[in-house]
């Protein structure tokens, strides 16, 4: 072929490449628009979920505060027992709705699991979570809201014929929108997706999550214009820099030590309770007995304990022993609730435990004359950040979340210091993130709910970006990790065999990998298809 024909061929190929890149930008714009729609739908579902939880809590609190005759309590107890048995039956029928939902969402994004019946499971998660928390169990709303958002992202991606390589972006966007709807905190919701769920800061994931989170957070702010967290006064103690440094180091070390105990005792409870081999009615009976006894004495401590925390933040107790007892009851009750497997998250109970630890630490400092009583709520907010960092291991999410929901920017910089110190101490103590513990537990070899055949293979779908490592590479000459094979390429709405093809921007590549390697290879393979 003469040089002129080579130049003509190269120009033709260059023009085609420019067209593909321009077309890819249009597809990205469509994806961003769809993510806004996902955020709107998630807000319209997750915000009513939050609203129902508050309403049912108020009804239950009014009932226990009205001192009805004993037979009304018997009727309510039997009714709630039937409710919990029904929710446990739902979980048995649909194992993916169990617990919070963040590990399931991460597994769906990674390709470990697929939502085969997303609409049915969405309905079950919604009502199962409302019923479980309305019975008084110490669970949170954030995990179910995250999974509800991921279900909506799945439904929209299927209804809108979104390419497989982009579906995980909508799952991540829906997950972030769920957290934004739960707390009206769009920025921290995006950080949670990056730090704990998707765990890879691809630009598309960040943009879609922020867009969906802002819309869902807008719906939440419209429904709940003000949050009780804004009523908590946070007055900084007038300490010198050296005094503050000493105080924060001690506090971070204490929080890390307690978090280490937490990381050991939670898996123990989750292993020990199933080994008791109790029937579902018996298990729910014992759990409801604990919830009902707490409701009769301190109703605010049930339903996650968020109301109790806010009451302490607004007008807290001076009694250290009483507060320590309430914190211990809440802690044990949370362990039992989380071990039940019913729909409900751990985020809110973790915040409550951290806040009460901060309040307890603050009261001890008041007793010793280090700070004034008006500074106790300040320590409470820092404790919420520190314990969330220690347990979930998402420092950016924890710092930004507390700042967003409380509006107290004066705790932002101390939270960075304490959060950073706590993260360092948890590294020294080798504390595994709580959601990672749950994720690993889901896919252990002997878990009958998520059986994994020996030698199982999973398919990962990635989209080739302009300028990425994969861009312009020939599939036959491409060096991939062991047992990784490119099976097919989706190009211009047609699926073509991968053999002999040269990868170009916009290609949706199907990669088959060993199931045991999906967590190790997910980020490297996605990064090869991206430019970041």
Short mmCIF file of C-alpha atoms in Angstrom, two decimals:
data_model
loop_
_atom_site.label_atom_id
_atom_site.label_comp_id
_atom_site.label_asym_id
_atom_site.label_seq_id
_atom_site.Cartn_x
_atom_site.Cartn_y
_atom_site.Cartn_z
CA UNK A 1 0.00 0.00 0.00
CA UNK A 2 1.47 3.37 -1.03
CA UNK A 3 1.97 6.21 1.49
CA UNK A 4 -1.02 8.22 0.21
CA UNK A 5 -3.38 5.34 0.89
CA UNK A 6 -1.83 4.89 4.33
CA UNK A 7 -2.45 8.58 5.10
CA UNK A 8 -6.01 8.31 3.80
CA UNK A 9 -6.60 5.20 5.93
CA UNK A 10 -5.14 6.90 9.00
CA UNK A 11 -7.29 10.00 8.46
CA UNK A 12 -10.38 7.84 8.09
CA UNK A 13 -9.55 5.95 11.28
CA UNK A 14 -8.81 9.21 13.12
CA UNK A 15 -12.14 10.72 12.08
CA UNK A 16 -13.92 7.55 13.17
CA UNK A 17 -12.15 7.71 16.53
CA UNK A 18 -13.17 11.36 17.02
CA UNK A 19 -16.74 10.43 16.20
CA UNK A 20 -16.65 7.62 18.76
CA UNK A 21 -15.28 9.95 21.46
CA UNK A 22 -17.93 12.58 20.69
CA UNK A 23 -20.62 9.91 20.74
CA UNK A 24 -19.25 8.66 24.06
CA UNK A 25 -19.67 12.15 25.53
CA UNK A 26 -23.31 12.15 24.45
CA UNK A 27 -23.81 8.77 26.11
CA UNK A 28 -22.19 10.14 29.28
CA UNK A 29 -24.59 13.11 29.22
CA UNK A 30 -27.50 10.67 28.97
CA UNK A 31 -26.11 8.69 31.91
CA UNK A 32 -25.86 11.85 34.03
CA UNK A 33 -29.45 12.78 33.19
CA UNK A 34 -30.63 9.29 34.09
CA UNK A 35 -28.72 9.48 37.40
CA UNK A 36 -30.72 12.62 38.26
CA UNK A 37 -33.88 10.62 37.59
CA UNK A 38 -32.56 7.81 39.82
CA UNK A 39 -31.94 10.35 42.59
CA UNK A 40 -35.47 11.73 42.25
CA UNK A 41 -37.07 8.28 42.39
CA UNK A 42 -34.86 7.25 45.31
CA UNK A 43 -35.81 10.39 47.20
CA UNK A 44 -39.50 9.76 46.54
CA UNK A 45 -39.17 6.26 48.00
CA UNK A 46 -36.51 6.61 50.72
CA UNK A 47 -37.88 9.85 52.21
CA UNK A 48 -41.33 8.32 52.86
CA UNK A 49 -39.44 5.38 54.40
CA UNK A 50 -37.77 7.82 56.80
CA UNK A 51 -41.08 9.60 57.43
CA UNK A 52 -42.92 6.38 58.31
CA UNK A 53 -40.20 5.43 60.77
CA UNK A 54 -40.60 8.76 62.59
CA UNK A 55 -44.40 8.49 62.57
CA UNK A 56 -44.49 4.95 63.92
CA UNK A 57 -41.92 5.86 66.56
CA UNK A 58 -44.12 8.75 67.72
CA UNK A 59 -47.16 6.46 67.85
CA UNK A 60 -45.26 3.87 69.88
CA UNK A 61 -43.85 6.53 72.21
CA UNK A 62 -47.32 7.98 72.77
CA UNK A 63 -48.68 4.53 73.57
CA UNK A 64 -46.01 3.75 76.17
CA UNK A 65 -46.37 7.20 77.69
CA UNK A 66 -50.15 6.96 78.06
CA UNK A 67 -50.15 4.15 80.68
CA UNK A 68 -52.82 2.00 79.08
CA UNK A 69 -54.27 -1.02 80.96
CA UNK A 70 -52.22 -4.24 80.92
CA UNK A 71 -54.42 -6.01 78.38
CA UNK A 72 -53.64 -3.37 75.75
CA UNK A 73 -49.95 -4.17 76.24
CA UNK A 74 -50.67 -7.87 75.78
CA UNK A 75 -52.49 -7.18 72.51
CA UNK A 76 -49.70 -4.88 71.26
CA UNK A 77 -47.03 -7.41 72.23
CA UNK A 78 -48.77 -10.22 70.36
CA UNK A 79 -49.28 -7.97 67.34
CA UNK A 80 -45.61 -6.92 67.24
CA UNK A 81 -44.56 -10.54 67.69
CA UNK A 82 -46.59 -11.48 64.63
CA UNK A 83 -45.04 -8.55 62.75
CA UNK A 84 -41.48 -9.68 63.51
CA UNK A 85 -42.29 -13.29 62.55
CA UNK A 86 -43.66 -12.01 59.23
CA UNK A 87 -40.53 -9.92 58.57
CA UNK A 88 -38.29 -12.89 59.43
CA UNK A 89 -40.30 -14.98 56.97
CA UNK A 90 -39.71 -12.33 54.29
CA UNK A 91 -35.97 -12.47 54.96
CA UNK A 92 -36.02 -16.26 54.68
CA UNK A 93 -37.76 -16.00 51.32
CA UNK A 94 -35.49 -13.19 50.08
CA UNK A 95 -32.07 -13.36 51.82
CA UNK A 96 -30.77 -10.24 50.04
CA UNK A 97 -33.05 -7.96 52.10
CA UNK A 98 -31.41 -9.04 55.39
CA UNK A 99 -29.44 -6.57 57.47
CA UNK A 100 -28.48 -3.10 56.35
CA UNK A 101 -27.88 -3.64 52.66
CA UNK A 102 -24.51 -1.95 52.12
CA UNK A 103 -22.60 -5.27 51.68
CA UNK A 104 -25.29 -6.49 49.27
CA UNK A 105 -25.02 -3.26 47.29
CA UNK A 106 -21.25 -3.58 47.05
CA UNK A 107 -21.62 -7.22 45.96
CA UNK A 108 -24.11 -6.21 43.25
CA UNK A 109 -21.72 -3.54 41.93
CA UNK A 110 -18.77 -5.94 41.97
CA UNK A 111 -20.77 -8.61 40.16
CA UNK A 112 -20.82 -11.08 43.05
CA UNK A 113 -24.60 -11.13 43.09
CA UNK A 114 -27.38 -9.91 40.83
CA UNK A 115 -30.75 -8.47 41.72
CA UNK A 116 -32.95 -10.99 39.92
CA UNK A 117 -36.18 -9.61 41.39
CA UNK A 118 -35.37 -5.98 42.24
CA UNK A 119 -38.93 -4.66 42.41
CA UNK A 120 -40.17 -7.45 44.69
CA UNK A 121 -37.11 -7.14 46.94
CA UNK A 122 -37.46 -3.34 46.99
CA UNK A 123 -41.02 -3.65 48.34
CA UNK A 124 -39.93 -6.30 50.87
CA UNK A 125 -36.95 -4.19 52.04
CA UNK A 126 -39.12 -1.09 52.40
CA UNK A 127 -41.89 -2.64 54.48
CA UNK A 128 -39.61 -5.09 56.27
CA UNK A 129 -37.40 -2.24 57.48
CA UNK A 130 -40.36 -0.10 58.54
CA UNK A 131 -41.94 -2.97 60.47
CA UNK A 132 -38.70 -4.11 62.16
CA UNK A 133 -37.81 -0.63 63.39
CA UNK A 134 -41.40 0.15 64.35
CA UNK A 135 -41.29 -2.87 66.67
CA UNK A 136 -38.52 -1.02 68.52
CA UNK A 137 -35.41 -2.89 67.40
CA UNK A 138 -32.10 -1.02 67.59
CA UNK A 139 -31.47 -0.72 63.86
CA UNK A 140 -30.78 2.14 61.47
CA UNK A 141 -32.52 3.54 58.41
CA UNK A 142 -29.43 4.32 56.36
CA UNK A 143 -28.53 0.77 55.21
CA UNK A 144 -32.03 -0.02 53.90
CA UNK A 145 -32.15 3.42 52.24
CA UNK A 146 -28.85 2.65 50.47
CA UNK A 147 -30.11 -0.72 49.24
CA UNK A 148 -33.46 0.77 48.22
CA UNK A 149 -31.53 3.25 46.09
CA UNK A 150 -29.48 0.46 44.51
CA UNK A 151 -32.68 -1.42 43.66
CA UNK A 152 -34.07 1.70 41.99
CA UNK A 153 -30.79 2.15 40.09
CA UNK A 154 -31.09 -1.46 38.87
CA UNK A 155 -34.71 -1.00 37.77
CA UNK A 156 -33.98 2.24 35.90
CA UNK A 157 -30.93 0.71 34.18
CA UNK A 158 -33.06 -2.19 32.96
CA UNK A 159 -36.04 -0.11 31.93
CA UNK A 160 -33.79 2.41 30.18
CA UNK A 161 -31.65 -0.22 28.39
CA UNK A 162 -28.49 1.17 29.97
CA UNK A 163 -25.29 -0.52 28.81
CA UNK A 164 -23.94 -3.18 31.18
CA UNK A 165 -20.70 -1.31 31.75
CA UNK A 166 -22.66 1.71 33.01
CA UNK A 167 -25.22 -0.09 35.18
CA UNK A 168 -22.89 -0.16 38.16
CA UNK A 169 -22.74 3.65 38.00
CA UNK A 170 -26.51 3.82 38.41
CA UNK A 171 -26.39 1.28 41.24
CA UNK A 172 -23.78 3.44 42.97
CA UNK A 173 -25.80 6.60 42.24
CA UNK A 174 -28.92 5.04 43.73
CA UNK A 175 -26.98 3.88 46.79
CA UNK A 176 -25.59 7.36 47.39
CA UNK A 177 -29.02 8.90 46.85
CA UNK A 178 -30.42 6.54 49.48
CA UNK A 179 -28.01 7.81 52.12
CA UNK A 180 -28.64 11.41 51.03
CA UNK A 181 -32.37 10.83 51.49
CA UNK A 182 -31.82 9.24 54.91
CA UNK A 183 -29.79 12.16 56.31
CA UNK A 184 -30.30 15.02 53.79
CA UNK A 185 -26.53 14.90 53.29
CA UNK A 186 -25.64 14.62 49.57
CA UNK A 187 -21.90 15.25 49.87
CA UNK A 188 -21.24 12.60 52.53
CA UNK A 189 -23.42 10.15 50.61
CA UNK A 190 -21.09 10.45 47.61
CA UNK A 191 -18.09 9.91 49.85
CA UNK A 192 -19.65 6.78 51.34
CA UNK A 193 -20.02 5.25 47.89
CA UNK A 194 -16.38 5.95 47.09
CA UNK A 195 -15.01 4.87 50.49
CA UNK A 196 -17.18 1.87 51.34
CA UNK A 197 -19.31 0.63 48.43
CA UNK A 198 -17.81 1.15 44.99
CA UNK A 199 -14.37 1.75 46.51
CA UNK A 200 -12.99 3.21 43.29
CA UNK A 201 -13.17 6.93 42.51
CA UNK A 202 -13.94 6.68 38.80
CA UNK A 203 -15.11 10.11 37.60
CA UNK A 204 -18.41 8.79 36.24
CA UNK A 205 -19.22 7.17 39.56
CA UNK A 206 -18.42 10.36 41.46
CA UNK A 207 -20.48 12.57 39.14
CA UNK A 208 -23.52 10.30 38.94
CA UNK A 209 -23.50 9.80 42.70
CA UNK A 210 -23.27 13.52 43.44
CA UNK A 211 -26.06 14.35 40.98
CA UNK A 212 -28.35 11.66 42.36
CA UNK A 213 -27.44 12.58 45.95
CA UNK A 214 -28.18 16.28 45.47
CA UNK A 215 -31.63 15.52 44.03
CA UNK A 216 -32.48 12.95 46.73
CA UNK A 217 -31.11 15.27 49.41
CA UNK A 218 -33.31 18.05 47.99
CA UNK A 219 -36.37 15.84 48.36
CA UNK A 220 -35.34 15.03 51.95
CA UNK A 221 -34.80 18.73 52.77
CA UNK A 222 -38.21 19.56 51.32
CA UNK A 223 -39.86 16.87 53.47
CA UNK A 224 -37.77 17.65 56.58
CA UNK A 225 -36.81 21.37 56.37
CA UNK A 226 -35.01 21.19 59.70
CA UNK A 227 -33.41 18.29 61.52
CA UNK A 228 -33.27 17.87 65.31
CA UNK A 229 -29.48 17.64 65.04
CA UNK A 230 -29.43 21.40 64.40
CA UNK A 231 -30.80 21.93 67.91
CA UNK A 232 -27.66 20.48 69.49
CA UNK A 233 -25.43 23.25 70.82
CA UNK A 234 -21.72 22.71 70.25
CA UNK A 235 -19.56 25.18 72.13
CA UNK A 236 -15.83 24.74 71.79
CA UNK A 237 -13.92 24.48 75.09
CA UNK A 238 -11.40 27.24 75.70
CA UNK A 239 -8.31 25.04 75.86
CA UNK A 240 -4.77 25.68 74.70
CA UNK A 241 -3.42 23.85 71.67
CA UNK A 242 -1.39 21.50 73.86
CA UNK A 243 -4.38 20.68 76.06
CA UNK A 244 -6.55 19.99 73.03
CA UNK A 245 -3.88 17.76 71.46
CA UNK A 246 -3.54 15.73 74.66
CA UNK A 247 -7.32 15.47 75.01
CA UNK A 248 -7.86 14.34 71.42
CA UNK A 249 -5.10 11.72 71.51
CA UNK A 250 -6.53 10.16 74.68
CA UNK A 251 -10.07 10.22 73.32
CA UNK A 252 -9.05 8.70 69.96
CA UNK A 253 -7.16 5.90 71.73
CA UNK A 254 -10.17 5.11 73.94
CA UNK A 255 -12.52 5.06 70.95
CA UNK A 256 -10.18 2.78 68.99
CA UNK A 257 -9.93 0.34 71.92
CA UNK A 258 -13.73 0.18 72.26
CA UNK A 259 -14.08 -0.24 68.50
CA UNK A 260 -11.67 -3.19 68.65
CA UNK A 261 -13.92 -4.82 71.24
CA UNK A 262 -16.93 -4.01 69.04
CA UNK A 263 -15.30 -5.64 66.00
CA UNK A 264 -14.76 -8.83 68.00
CA UNK A 265 -18.08 -9.08 69.80
CA UNK A 266 -20.39 -8.38 66.82
CA UNK A 267 -19.18 -11.37 64.76
CA UNK A 268 -19.34 -13.49 67.91
CA UNK A 269 -23.01 -12.62 68.43
CA UNK A 270 -23.77 -13.20 64.75
CA UNK A 271 -22.20 -16.67 64.95
CA UNK A 272 -23.53 -17.57 68.39
CA UNK A 273 -27.23 -16.75 67.93
CA UNK A 274 -27.72 -18.94 64.79
CA UNK A 275 -25.96 -21.81 66.57
CA UNK A 276 -28.67 -21.78 69.22
CA UNK A 277 -30.96 -23.19 66.49
CA UNK A 278 -34.04 -21.48 67.85
CA UNK A 279 -37.18 -21.43 65.76
CA UNK A 280 -38.11 -18.10 64.18
CA UNK A 281 -41.09 -17.49 66.55
CA UNK A 282 -38.92 -18.23 69.60
CA UNK A 283 -36.07 -16.01 68.42
CA UNK A 284 -38.46 -13.13 67.66
CA UNK A 285 -40.16 -13.63 71.04
CA UNK A 286 -36.90 -13.20 72.97
CA UNK A 287 -35.89 -10.20 70.86
CA UNK A 288 -39.27 -8.51 71.32
CA UNK A 289 -39.18 -9.13 75.07
CA UNK A 290 -35.95 -7.12 75.28
CA UNK A 291 -37.34 -4.36 73.03
CA UNK A 292 -40.59 -4.18 74.97
CA UNK A 293 -38.90 -3.98 78.37
CA UNK A 294 -36.70 -1.11 77.15
CA UNK A 295 -39.76 0.61 75.62
CA UNK A 296 -41.55 0.48 78.98
CA UNK A 297 -38.65 2.24 80.74
CA UNK A 298 -36.89 4.43 78.14
CA UNK A 299 -38.73 4.48 74.79
CA UNK A 300 -36.23 6.90 73.23
CA UNK A 301 -33.56 4.21 73.49
CA UNK A 302 -35.41 1.97 71.01
CA UNK A 303 -35.59 2.27 67.22
CA UNK A 304 -31.84 2.83 66.96
CA UNK A 305 -31.62 5.24 69.90
CA UNK A 306 -31.43 8.38 67.76
CA UNK A 307 -34.12 10.17 69.78
CA UNK A 308 -32.26 9.40 73.00
CA UNK A 309 -29.03 10.81 71.56
CA UNK A 310 -30.70 14.03 70.43
CA UNK A 311 -32.38 14.51 73.81
CA UNK A 312 -29.00 14.10 75.47
CA UNK A 313 -27.45 16.56 73.03
CA UNK A 314 -30.12 19.18 73.67
CA UNK A 315 -30.60 18.75 77.42
CA UNK A 316 -28.35 15.96 78.63
CA UNK A 317 -27.97 14.30 81.98
CA UNK A 318 -25.28 15.04 84.56
CA UNK A 319 -25.42 11.50 85.95
CA UNK A 320 -22.43 9.56 84.64
CA UNK A 321 -23.52 6.20 86.04
CA UNK A 322 -27.02 6.41 84.62
CA UNK A 323 -25.65 7.43 81.20
CA UNK A 324 -23.12 4.57 81.25
CA UNK A 325 -25.93 2.12 82.07
CA UNK A 326 -28.11 3.43 79.22
CA UNK A 327 -25.18 3.20 76.81
CA UNK A 328 -24.48 -0.40 77.87
CA UNK A 329 -28.16 -1.36 77.44
CA UNK A 330 -28.23 0.25 74.00
CA UNK A 331 -25.00 -1.49 73.02
CA UNK A 332 -26.20 -4.97 73.98
CA UNK A 333 -29.63 -4.35 72.46
CA UNK A 334 -27.97 -3.26 69.21
CA UNK A 335 -25.88 -6.45 69.14
CA UNK A 336 -29.02 -8.56 69.53
CA UNK A 337 -30.91 -6.57 66.90
CA UNK A 338 -28.11 -6.75 64.34
CA UNK A 339 -27.71 -10.49 64.93
CA UNK A 340 -31.41 -11.08 64.15
CA UNK A 341 -30.81 -10.64 60.41
CA UNK A 342 -33.91 -8.44 60.04
CA UNK A 343 -33.83 -5.46 57.63
CA UNK A 344 -32.08 -2.55 59.28
CA UNK A 345 -28.68 -0.89 59.29
CA UNK A 346 -25.97 -0.23 61.86
CA UNK A 347 -25.11 3.36 60.93
CA UNK A 348 -27.51 5.11 63.32
CA UNK A 349 -26.80 2.81 66.30
CA UNK A 350 -23.09 3.37 65.67
CA UNK A 351 -23.58 7.14 65.69
CA UNK A 352 -25.59 6.85 68.90
CA UNK A 353 -22.92 4.74 70.61
CA UNK A 354 -20.21 7.19 69.53
CA UNK A 355 -22.23 10.18 70.67
CA UNK A 356 -22.90 8.65 74.09
CA UNK A 357 -19.21 7.77 74.44
CA UNK A 358 -18.37 11.38 73.65
CA UNK A 359 -20.92 12.63 76.17
CA UNK A 360 -19.61 10.25 78.83
CA UNK A 361 -16.04 11.36 78.18
CA UNK A 362 -17.16 14.99 78.32
CA UNK A 363 -18.94 14.52 81.67
CA UNK A 364 -15.81 12.93 83.12
CA UNK A 365 -13.80 15.95 81.92
CA UNK A 366 -16.38 18.27 83.53
CA UNK A 367 -16.07 16.34 86.78
CA UNK A 368 -12.29 16.84 86.66
CA UNK A 369 -12.62 20.53 85.85
CA UNK A 370 -11.06 20.29 82.36
CA UNK A 371 -14.07 21.63 80.43
CA UNK A 372 -17.42 23.20 81.30
CA UNK A 373 -20.79 21.44 81.10
CA UNK A 374 -21.74 23.54 78.06
CA UNK A 375 -18.90 21.83 76.13
CA UNK A 376 -20.23 18.29 76.59
CA UNK A 377 -22.31 18.35 73.38
CA UNK A 378 -19.18 19.42 71.52
CA UNK A 379 -17.47 16.23 72.66
CA UNK A 380 -20.59 14.26 71.76
CA UNK A 381 -20.38 15.32 68.09
CA UNK A 382 -16.67 14.52 67.95
CA UNK A 383 -17.42 11.13 69.51
CA UNK A 384 -19.95 10.40 66.75
CA UNK A 385 -17.28 11.07 64.14
CA UNK A 386 -14.58 9.08 65.92
CA UNK A 387 -16.62 5.94 66.56
CA UNK A 388 -18.00 5.92 63.02
CA UNK A 389 -14.44 6.20 61.70
CA UNK A 390 -13.30 3.38 63.97
CA UNK A 391 -16.13 0.95 63.14
CA UNK A 392 -16.93 1.66 59.48
CA UNK A 393 -13.47 2.99 58.57
CA UNK A 394 -14.79 5.78 56.35
CA UNK A 395 -13.10 8.93 57.74
CA UNK A 396 -14.18 11.38 55.03
CA UNK A 397 -17.80 10.22 55.19
CA UNK A 398 -17.90 10.48 58.98
CA UNK A 399 -16.36 13.96 59.14
CA UNK A 400 -18.52 15.46 56.40
CA UNK A 401 -21.72 13.69 57.52
CA UNK A 402 -21.68 15.10 61.04
CA UNK A 403 -20.89 18.55 59.70
CA UNK A 404 -23.75 18.33 57.16
CA UNK A 405 -26.48 17.02 59.48
CA UNK A 406 -25.63 19.28 62.43
CA UNK A 407 -24.53 22.41 60.62
CA UNK A 408 -21.77 22.90 63.22
CA UNK A 409 -18.64 23.78 61.25
CA UNK A 410 -16.82 24.49 64.51
CA UNK A 411 -16.41 20.73 65.00
CA UNK A 412 -15.09 20.20 61.46
CA UNK A 413 -11.38 20.71 62.16
CA UNK A 414 -11.37 18.89 65.52
CA UNK A 415 -13.21 16.04 63.80
CA UNK A 416 -10.45 15.85 61.20
CA UNK A 417 -7.82 15.59 63.94
CA UNK A 418 -9.69 13.07 66.09
CA UNK A 419 -10.88 11.12 63.05
CA UNK A 420 -7.34 10.92 61.70
CA UNK A 421 -5.92 9.82 65.04
CA UNK A 422 -8.69 7.23 65.47
CA UNK A 423 -8.06 5.86 61.99
CA UNK A 424 -4.37 5.53 62.80
CA UNK A 425 -5.05 3.71 66.07
CA UNK A 426 -7.53 1.36 64.35
CA UNK A 427 -4.80 0.56 61.83
CA UNK A 428 -2.46 -0.33 64.68
CA UNK A 429 -5.15 -2.53 66.25
CA UNK A 430 -5.92 -4.10 62.84
CA UNK A 431 -9.65 -3.44 63.06
CA UNK A 432 -11.52 -4.65 60.00
CA UNK A 433 -14.31 -2.36 58.71
CA UNK A 434 -17.74 -3.54 59.85
CA UNK A 435 -19.21 -3.64 56.35
CA UNK A 436 -16.21 -5.62 55.11
CA UNK A 437 -16.79 -8.14 57.91
CA UNK A 438 -20.39 -8.53 56.75
CA UNK A 439 -19.33 -8.72 53.10
CA UNK A 440 -16.79 -11.48 53.80
CA UNK A 441 -19.34 -13.33 55.92
CA UNK A 442 -21.80 -13.31 53.04
CA UNK A 443 -19.43 -15.16 50.74
CA UNK A 444 -17.68 -17.51 53.10
CA UNK A 445 -17.48 -21.05 51.76
CA UNK A 446 -20.10 -22.53 54.09
CA UNK A 447 -22.81 -19.87 53.78
CA UNK A 448 -25.93 -21.67 52.45
CA UNK A 449 -27.68 -18.41 51.56
CA UNK A 450 -25.03 -17.47 48.96
CA UNK A 451 -23.54 -20.77 47.77
CA UNK A 452 -20.53 -20.47 45.50
CA UNK A 453 -19.58 -23.52 43.39
CA UNK A 454 -15.94 -24.56 43.30
CA UNK A 455 -14.23 -22.93 40.34
CA UNK A 456 -17.04 -20.40 39.85
CA UNK A 457 -16.43 -17.65 37.30
CA UNK A 458 -17.94 -14.16 37.25
CA UNK A 459 -18.31 -11.60 34.50
CA UNK A 460 -17.14 -8.02 34.92
CA UNK A 461 -18.23 -5.29 32.48
CA UNK A 462 -16.04 -2.23 31.95
CA UNK A 463 -16.24 0.68 29.55
CA UNK A 464 -13.12 1.80 27.68
CA UNK A 465 -12.34 5.50 28.12
CA UNK A 466 -10.28 7.63 25.77
CA UNK A 467 -6.62 7.54 26.80
CA UNK A 468 -6.96 4.58 29.17
CA UNK A 469 -4.53 1.66 29.31
CA UNK A 470 -6.92 -0.56 27.32
CA UNK A 471 -7.48 2.10 24.65
CA UNK A 472 -5.92 1.04 21.32
CA UNK A 473 -4.73 -2.33 22.63
CA UNK A 474 -5.22 -5.51 20.64
CA UNK A 475 -7.13 -8.10 22.65
CA UNK A 476 -4.94 -10.97 21.49
CA UNK A 477 -1.78 -9.18 22.65
CA UNK A 478 -3.21 -7.76 25.86
CA UNK A 479 -1.53 -8.94 29.08
CA UNK A 480 -4.15 -9.64 31.76
CA UNK A 481 -3.91 -11.23 35.23
CA UNK A 482 -4.08 -15.01 35.42
CA UNK A 483 -7.38 -16.62 34.45
CA UNK A 484 -8.80 -13.33 33.14
CA UNK A 485 -10.32 -13.59 29.67
CA UNK A 486 -12.03 -10.96 27.51
CA UNK A 487 -15.06 -12.77 26.12
CA UNK A 488 -16.88 -10.19 24.05
CA UNK A 489 -17.11 -6.52 23.13
CA UNK A 490 -20.31 -4.48 22.85
CA UNK A 491 -19.73 -1.90 20.12
CA UNK A 492 -22.27 0.23 18.24
CA UNK A 493 -25.14 -1.81 19.70
CA UNK A 494 -23.66 -5.03 18.41
CA UNK A 495 -21.84 -7.77 20.33
CA UNK A 496 -18.69 -8.95 18.59
CA UNK A 497 -16.19 -11.68 19.57
CA UNK A 498 -13.13 -10.27 21.32
CA UNK A 499 -10.55 -12.25 19.32
CA UNK A 500 -8.67 -10.11 16.82
CA UNK A 501 -10.29 -6.84 17.93
CA UNK A 502 -8.59 -3.57 18.86
CA UNK A 503 -10.21 -1.82 21.81
CA UNK A 504 -11.51 1.71 21.20
CA UNK A 505 -13.25 4.30 23.42
CA UNK A 506 -16.86 3.43 24.15
CA UNK A 507 -16.38 -0.33 23.96
CA UNK A 508 -18.27 -2.29 26.62
CA UNK A 509 -15.89 -5.13 27.44
CA UNK A 510 -16.99 -8.36 29.13
CA UNK A 511 -14.20 -9.89 31.24
CA UNK A 512 -14.49 -13.32 32.84
CA UNK A 513 -12.53 -13.83 36.09
CA UNK A 514 -12.36 -16.33 38.95
CA UNK A 515 -14.93 -15.65 41.67
CA UNK A 516 -12.26 -15.77 44.36
CA UNK A 517 -10.34 -12.95 42.67
CA UNK A 518 -13.15 -10.48 42.02
CA UNK A 519 -12.40 -8.24 45.02
CA UNK A 520 -8.66 -8.22 44.26
CA UNK A 521 -8.99 -7.54 40.53
CA UNK A 522 -12.05 -5.30 40.38
CA UNK A 523 -10.21 -2.03 40.99
CA UNK A 524 -7.14 -2.85 38.80
CA UNK A 525 -9.28 -3.91 35.83
CA UNK A 526 -11.61 -0.92 36.14
CA UNK A 527 -8.61 1.41 36.41
CA UNK A 528 -7.16 -0.06 33.19
CA UNK A 529 -10.34 0.99 31.41
CA UNK A 530 -10.34 4.47 32.99
CA UNK A 531 -7.89 7.35 32.84
CA UNK A 532 -7.83 7.92 36.62
#
